[in-house]
């Protein structure tokens, strides 16, 4: 008698929930397959659009996770389970995790902005957040730079986004700005000719934009020349150093002096 009762009960539950369970499992399996297909398709589209690979991986993982949550909720809903409570728990958990990882999430958001707007790329020489160097890596949390003296500097992406960013590699040419000072007693025209000759003798200096040399200031103890030449970005540092040396040696050869500050110390008797 009891066996018949339990058998009837089992048949009733199977008939009532069996189809729902099958449909729920089917929704989950098929949904998961569709989510994978959608994610793979979006990755292909983003790669064709030349979106940065770091951003592609981040967005594809995020999209996959969100869509999979939707599939799971749809599967549970088919079983007749009220998913409202799950959404509430998921929302509360997301809020708690978000607050706990606030700084990390801000770095991820900053990484997305860096990758989308591209103020700099890997290989560029930049100055940002009080540091300067060559960008070696941009990941989701930080930007890694190598300084000119070969030190590795890691800066949180949020710090970079919040600061002024100077990209020294974004343009193909740069201007070398120098100031040369001569004594008031020296020949102004001769000094200018010497600087122009140093420019003409250097093949790395570009003809356009044209070089510029002129008196920029009548200083307290010296005539100060503005010296500007344009070079390819990769030649900037070496040309700057070479010009300082060449002009100084040429001044010495022609007897043009560069004044230096004098300090008068009174003697108390």
mmCIF file of C-alpha atoms in Angstrom, residues 38-262:
data_model
loop_
_atom_site.group_PDB
_atom_site.id
_atom_site.type_symbol
_atom_site.label_atom_id
_atom_site.label_comp_id
_atom_site.label_asym_id
_atom_site.label_seq_id
_atom_site.Cartn_x
_atom_site.Cartn_y
_atom_site.Cartn_z
ATOM 1 C CA UNK A 38 28.701 35.048 -29.291
ATOM 2 C CA UNK A 39 31.877 35.739 -27.306
ATOM 3 C CA UNK A 40 34.085 34.217 -30.027
ATOM 4 C CA UNK A 41 32.279 36.268 -32.704
ATOM 5 C CA UNK A 42 32.724 39.482 -30.706
ATOM 6 C CA UNK A 43 36.440 38.738 -30.292
ATOM 7 C CA UNK A 44 36.794 38.330 -34.055
ATOM 8 C CA UNK A 45 34.966 41.609 -34.665
ATOM 9 C CA UNK A 46 37.124 43.473 -32.121
ATOM 10 C CA UNK A 47 40.335 42.034 -33.575
ATOM 11 C CA UNK A 48 39.257 43.116 -37.070
ATOM 12 C CA UNK A 49 38.523 46.567 -35.670
ATOM 13 C CA UNK A 50 42.130 46.558 -34.344
ATOM 14 C CA UNK A 51 41.061 46.903 -30.725
ATOM 15 C CA UNK A 52 43.963 46.428 -28.319
ATOM 16 C CA UNK A 53 44.394 42.768 -27.333
ATOM 17 C CA UNK A 54 44.286 43.565 -23.599
ATOM 18 C CA UNK A 55 40.905 45.236 -24.004
ATOM 19 C CA UNK A 56 39.646 42.402 -26.234
ATOM 20 C CA UNK A 57 40.407 39.796 -23.574
ATOM 21 C CA UNK A 58 38.934 41.915 -20.793
ATOM 22 C CA UNK A 59 35.675 42.678 -22.642
ATOM 23 C CA UNK A 60 35.234 39.136 -23.945
ATOM 24 C CA UNK A 61 35.611 37.674 -20.435
ATOM 25 C CA UNK A 62 33.205 40.241 -19.006
ATOM 26 C CA UNK A 63 30.611 39.605 -21.732
ATOM 27 C CA UNK A 64 30.916 35.840 -21.319
ATOM 28 C CA UNK A 65 30.402 36.090 -17.554
ATOM 29 C CA UNK A 66 27.349 38.371 -17.837
ATOM 30 C CA UNK A 67 25.672 36.268 -20.537
ATOM 31 C CA UNK A 68 26.354 33.061 -18.613
ATOM 32 C CA UNK A 69 24.628 34.551 -15.554
ATOM 33 C CA UNK A 70 21.596 35.319 -17.752
ATOM 34 C CA UNK A 71 21.536 31.714 -19.024
ATOM 35 C CA UNK A 72 21.763 30.305 -15.480
ATOM 36 C CA UNK A 73 18.900 32.533 -14.288
ATOM 37 C CA UNK A 74 16.789 31.538 -17.278
ATOM 38 C CA UNK A 75 17.469 27.878 -16.554
ATOM 39 C CA UNK A 76 16.485 28.242 -12.884
ATOM 40 C CA UNK A 77 13.390 30.218 -13.816
ATOM 41 C CA UNK A 78 12.240 27.324 -16.042
ATOM 42 C CA UNK A 79 12.275 25.065 -12.980
ATOM 43 C CA UNK A 80 9.885 27.455 -11.305
ATOM 44 C CA UNK A 81 12.514 28.764 -8.906
ATOM 45 C CA UNK A 82 12.031 32.404 -7.995
ATOM 46 C CA UNK A 83 15.213 34.099 -9.195
ATOM 47 C CA UNK A 84 14.419 37.428 -7.558
ATOM 48 C CA UNK A 85 16.171 36.372 -4.373
ATOM 49 C CA UNK A 86 19.195 35.232 -6.389
ATOM 50 C CA UNK A 87 19.364 38.611 -8.093
ATOM 51 C CA UNK A 88 19.180 40.367 -4.749
ATOM 52 C CA UNK A 89 21.971 38.197 -3.311
ATOM 53 C CA UNK A 90 24.044 38.625 -6.478
ATOM 54 C CA UNK A 91 23.544 42.391 -6.377
ATOM 55 C CA UNK A 92 24.536 42.602 -2.718
ATOM 56 C CA UNK A 93 27.587 40.438 -3.317
ATOM 57 C CA UNK A 94 28.581 42.542 -6.337
ATOM 58 C CA UNK A 95 28.253 45.709 -4.260
ATOM 59 C CA UNK A 96 30.381 44.262 -1.455
ATOM 60 C CA UNK A 97 33.044 43.056 -3.882
ATOM 61 C CA UNK A 98 32.972 46.397 -5.692
ATOM 62 C CA UNK A 99 33.562 48.326 -2.465
ATOM 63 C CA UNK A 100 36.335 45.961 -1.404
ATOM 64 C CA UNK A 101 38.060 46.196 -4.776
ATOM 65 C CA UNK A 102 37.334 49.874 -5.364
ATOM 66 C CA UNK A 103 40.933 50.825 -6.126
ATOM 67 C CA UNK A 104 41.522 47.793 -8.321
ATOM 68 C CA UNK A 105 38.344 48.460 -10.292
ATOM 69 C CA UNK A 106 39.351 52.094 -10.806
ATOM 70 C CA UNK A 107 42.663 50.867 -12.232
ATOM 71 C CA UNK A 108 40.807 48.539 -14.596
ATOM 72 C CA UNK A 109 38.554 51.389 -15.699
ATOM 73 C CA UNK A 110 41.610 53.577 -16.262
ATOM 74 C CA UNK A 111 43.230 50.790 -18.317
ATOM 75 C CA UNK A 112 40.158 50.670 -20.546
ATOM 76 C CA UNK A 113 40.358 54.453 -21.057
ATOM 77 C CA UNK A 114 44.070 54.239 -21.869
ATOM 78 C CA UNK A 115 43.478 51.476 -24.396
ATOM 79 C CA UNK A 116 40.470 53.185 -26.025
ATOM 80 C CA UNK A 117 41.807 56.755 -26.248
ATOM 81 C CA UNK A 118 45.466 55.742 -26.662
ATOM 82 C CA UNK A 119 47.318 58.700 -25.119
ATOM 83 C CA UNK A 120 50.326 56.387 -25.411
ATOM 84 C CA UNK A 121 51.231 52.870 -26.521
ATOM 85 C CA UNK A 122 53.832 50.266 -25.641
ATOM 86 C CA UNK A 123 57.225 51.553 -26.795
ATOM 87 C CA UNK A 124 56.406 55.251 -26.375
ATOM 88 C CA UNK A 125 58.512 57.524 -24.178
ATOM 89 C CA UNK A 126 56.198 59.387 -21.813
ATOM 90 C CA UNK A 127 56.049 61.448 -18.652
ATOM 91 C CA UNK A 128 53.096 60.853 -16.314
ATOM 92 C CA UNK A 129 52.283 60.706 -12.598
ATOM 93 C CA UNK A 130 55.687 62.139 -11.699
ATOM 94 C CA UNK A 131 57.656 59.485 -13.603
ATOM 95 C CA UNK A 132 59.177 59.320 -17.069
ATOM 96 C CA UNK A 133 60.452 56.503 -19.229
ATOM 97 C CA UNK A 134 59.652 54.094 -22.028
ATOM 98 C CA UNK A 135 56.379 52.182 -21.760
ATOM 99 C CA UNK A 136 57.101 48.465 -21.522
ATOM 100 C CA UNK A 137 53.673 47.080 -20.631
ATOM 101 C CA UNK A 138 50.055 48.184 -20.141
ATOM 102 C CA UNK A 139 48.031 45.698 -18.118
ATOM 103 C CA UNK A 140 44.626 45.952 -16.460
ATOM 104 C CA UNK A 141 46.003 47.333 -13.206
ATOM 105 C CA UNK A 142 49.193 49.253 -13.980
ATOM 106 C CA UNK A 143 51.550 50.673 -16.568
ATOM 107 C CA UNK A 144 55.162 49.514 -16.479
ATOM 108 C CA UNK A 145 57.884 51.922 -17.623
ATOM 109 C CA UNK A 146 61.649 51.622 -17.980
ATOM 110 C CA UNK A 147 63.502 54.799 -16.982
ATOM 111 C CA UNK A 148 66.460 56.154 -18.990
ATOM 112 C CA UNK A 149 68.846 54.649 -16.399
ATOM 113 C CA UNK A 150 67.171 51.230 -16.878
ATOM 114 C CA UNK A 151 65.001 51.089 -13.767
ATOM 115 C CA UNK A 152 61.531 49.572 -13.867
ATOM 116 C CA UNK A 153 58.713 51.801 -12.625
ATOM 117 C CA UNK A 154 55.190 50.455 -12.085
ATOM 118 C CA UNK A 155 52.403 53.045 -11.832
ATOM 119 C CA UNK A 156 48.708 52.340 -11.122
ATOM 120 C CA UNK A 157 46.617 53.193 -14.180
ATOM 121 C CA UNK A 158 44.292 55.427 -12.151
ATOM 122 C CA UNK A 159 47.263 57.619 -11.155
ATOM 123 C CA UNK A 160 48.233 58.025 -14.803
ATOM 124 C CA UNK A 161 44.720 58.931 -15.942
ATOM 125 C CA UNK A 162 44.458 61.521 -13.151
ATOM 126 C CA UNK A 163 47.725 63.220 -14.169
ATOM 127 C CA UNK A 164 48.996 65.171 -17.159
ATOM 128 C CA UNK A 165 50.450 62.824 -19.774
ATOM 129 C CA UNK A 166 53.286 63.993 -22.010
ATOM 130 C CA UNK A 167 54.023 61.658 -24.911
ATOM 131 C CA UNK A 168 57.449 62.330 -26.406
ATOM 132 C CA UNK A 169 57.029 59.686 -29.111
ATOM 133 C CA UNK A 170 53.629 60.572 -30.568
ATOM 134 C CA UNK A 171 55.025 62.984 -33.197
ATOM 135 C CA UNK A 172 57.682 62.110 -35.795
ATOM 136 C CA UNK A 173 59.753 65.254 -35.148
ATOM 137 C CA UNK A 174 60.683 67.321 -32.079
ATOM 138 C CA UNK A 175 62.251 70.716 -31.477
ATOM 139 C CA UNK A 176 65.521 71.045 -29.615
ATOM 140 C CA UNK A 177 65.430 74.208 -27.485
ATOM 141 C CA UNK A 178 68.691 75.571 -26.099
ATOM 142 C CA UNK A 179 69.879 78.879 -24.663
ATOM 143 C CA UNK A 180 73.435 80.143 -25.252
ATOM 144 C CA UNK A 181 74.781 83.135 -23.349
ATOM 145 C CA UNK A 182 77.658 85.379 -24.451
ATOM 146 C CA UNK A 183 79.404 88.352 -22.885
ATOM 147 C CA UNK A 184 78.209 91.819 -23.887
ATOM 148 C CA UNK A 185 81.761 92.597 -25.082
ATOM 149 C CA UNK A 186 81.770 89.705 -27.583
ATOM 150 C CA UNK A 187 80.796 89.943 -31.262
ATOM 151 C CA UNK A 188 77.037 89.254 -31.439
ATOM 152 C CA UNK A 189 77.019 88.613 -35.217
ATOM 153 C CA UNK A 190 79.995 86.266 -35.019
ATOM 154 C CA UNK A 191 78.343 84.266 -32.240
ATOM 155 C CA UNK A 192 75.166 83.921 -34.280
ATOM 156 C CA UNK A 193 77.145 82.844 -37.371
ATOM 157 C CA UNK A 194 78.951 80.195 -35.308
ATOM 158 C CA UNK A 195 75.648 78.730 -34.097
ATOM 159 C CA UNK A 196 74.156 78.741 -37.598
ATOM 160 C CA UNK A 197 77.266 77.003 -38.937
ATOM 161 C CA UNK A 198 76.963 74.306 -36.267
ATOM 162 C CA UNK A 199 73.419 73.739 -37.459
ATOM 163 C CA UNK A 200 74.436 73.549 -41.143
ATOM 164 C CA UNK A 201 77.179 71.032 -40.356
ATOM 165 C CA UNK A 202 74.742 68.596 -38.711
ATOM 166 C CA UNK A 203 72.829 66.523 -41.274
ATOM 167 C CA UNK A 204 70.369 65.371 -38.613
ATOM 168 C CA UNK A 205 68.878 68.862 -38.349
ATOM 169 C CA UNK A 206 65.803 69.248 -40.564
ATOM 170 C CA UNK A 207 65.512 72.084 -43.060
ATOM 171 C CA UNK A 208 61.764 72.350 -42.468
ATOM 172 C CA UNK A 209 60.664 73.688 -40.055
ATOM 173 C CA UNK A 210 63.582 76.075 -40.427
ATOM 174 C CA UNK A 211 66.144 76.442 -37.618
ATOM 175 C CA UNK A 212 65.907 79.609 -35.553
ATOM 176 C CA UNK A 213 68.685 81.521 -33.784
ATOM 177 C CA UNK A 214 68.119 84.994 -32.334
ATOM 178 C CA UNK A 215 68.777 87.165 -29.312
ATOM 179 C CA UNK A 216 66.035 86.255 -26.898
ATOM 180 C CA UNK A 217 66.969 88.349 -23.890
ATOM 181 C CA UNK A 218 69.262 91.121 -22.799
ATOM 182 C CA UNK A 219 70.234 89.588 -19.503
ATOM 183 C CA UNK A 220 71.745 91.244 -16.477
ATOM 184 C CA UNK A 221 75.229 89.948 -17.261
ATOM 185 C CA UNK A 222 74.900 88.346 -20.710
ATOM 186 C CA UNK A 223 73.265 88.307 -24.127
ATOM 187 C CA UNK A 224 71.037 85.224 -24.235
ATOM 188 C CA UNK A 225 70.429 83.525 -27.578
ATOM 189 C CA UNK A 226 67.378 81.381 -28.352
ATOM 190 C CA UNK A 227 68.544 78.301 -30.281
ATOM 191 C CA UNK A 228 65.891 76.084 -31.901
ATOM 192 C CA UNK A 229 66.300 73.226 -34.368
ATOM 193 C CA UNK A 230 63.929 70.472 -35.479
ATOM 194 C CA UNK A 231 65.043 66.839 -35.617
ATOM 195 C CA UNK A 232 63.514 63.390 -35.907
ATOM 196 C CA UNK A 233 62.174 62.274 -32.537
ATOM 197 C CA UNK A 234 64.660 59.414 -32.240
ATOM 198 C CA UNK A 235 67.566 61.871 -32.691
ATOM 199 C CA UNK A 236 66.405 64.417 -30.098
ATOM 200 C CA UNK A 237 68.692 63.582 -27.167
ATOM 201 C CA UNK A 238 71.888 62.964 -29.113
ATOM 202 C CA UNK A 239 71.483 66.136 -31.212
ATOM 203 C CA UNK A 240 70.831 68.192 -28.077
ATOM 204 C CA UNK A 241 74.004 66.931 -26.404
ATOM 205 C CA UNK A 242 76.075 67.335 -29.583
ATOM 206 C CA UNK A 243 74.921 70.918 -30.150
ATOM 207 C CA UNK A 244 75.890 71.953 -26.637
ATOM 208 C CA UNK A 245 79.377 70.560 -27.153
ATOM 209 C CA UNK A 246 79.888 71.834 -30.727
ATOM 210 C CA UNK A 247 78.795 75.396 -29.983
ATOM 211 C CA UNK A 248 80.877 75.601 -26.815
ATOM 212 C CA UNK A 249 84.025 74.348 -28.623
ATOM 213 C CA UNK A 250 83.409 76.760 -31.515
ATOM 214 C CA UNK A 251 82.970 79.658 -29.069
ATOM 215 C CA UNK A 252 86.282 78.741 -27.438
ATOM 216 C CA UNK A 253 88.014 78.635 -30.830
ATOM 217 C CA UNK A 254 86.773 82.111 -31.792
ATOM 218 C CA UNK A 255 87.319 83.669 -28.369
ATOM 219 C CA UNK A 256 83.669 84.084 -27.434
ATOM 220 C CA UNK A 257 83.108 83.711 -23.724
ATOM 221 C CA UNK A 258 80.146 82.347 -21.814
ATOM 222 C CA UNK A 259 79.681 84.422 -18.643
ATOM 223 C CA UNK A 260 79.302 82.658 -15.338
ATOM 224 C CA UNK A 261 77.824 84.095 -12.143
ATOM 225 C CA UNK A 262 80.165 86.070 -9.908
#
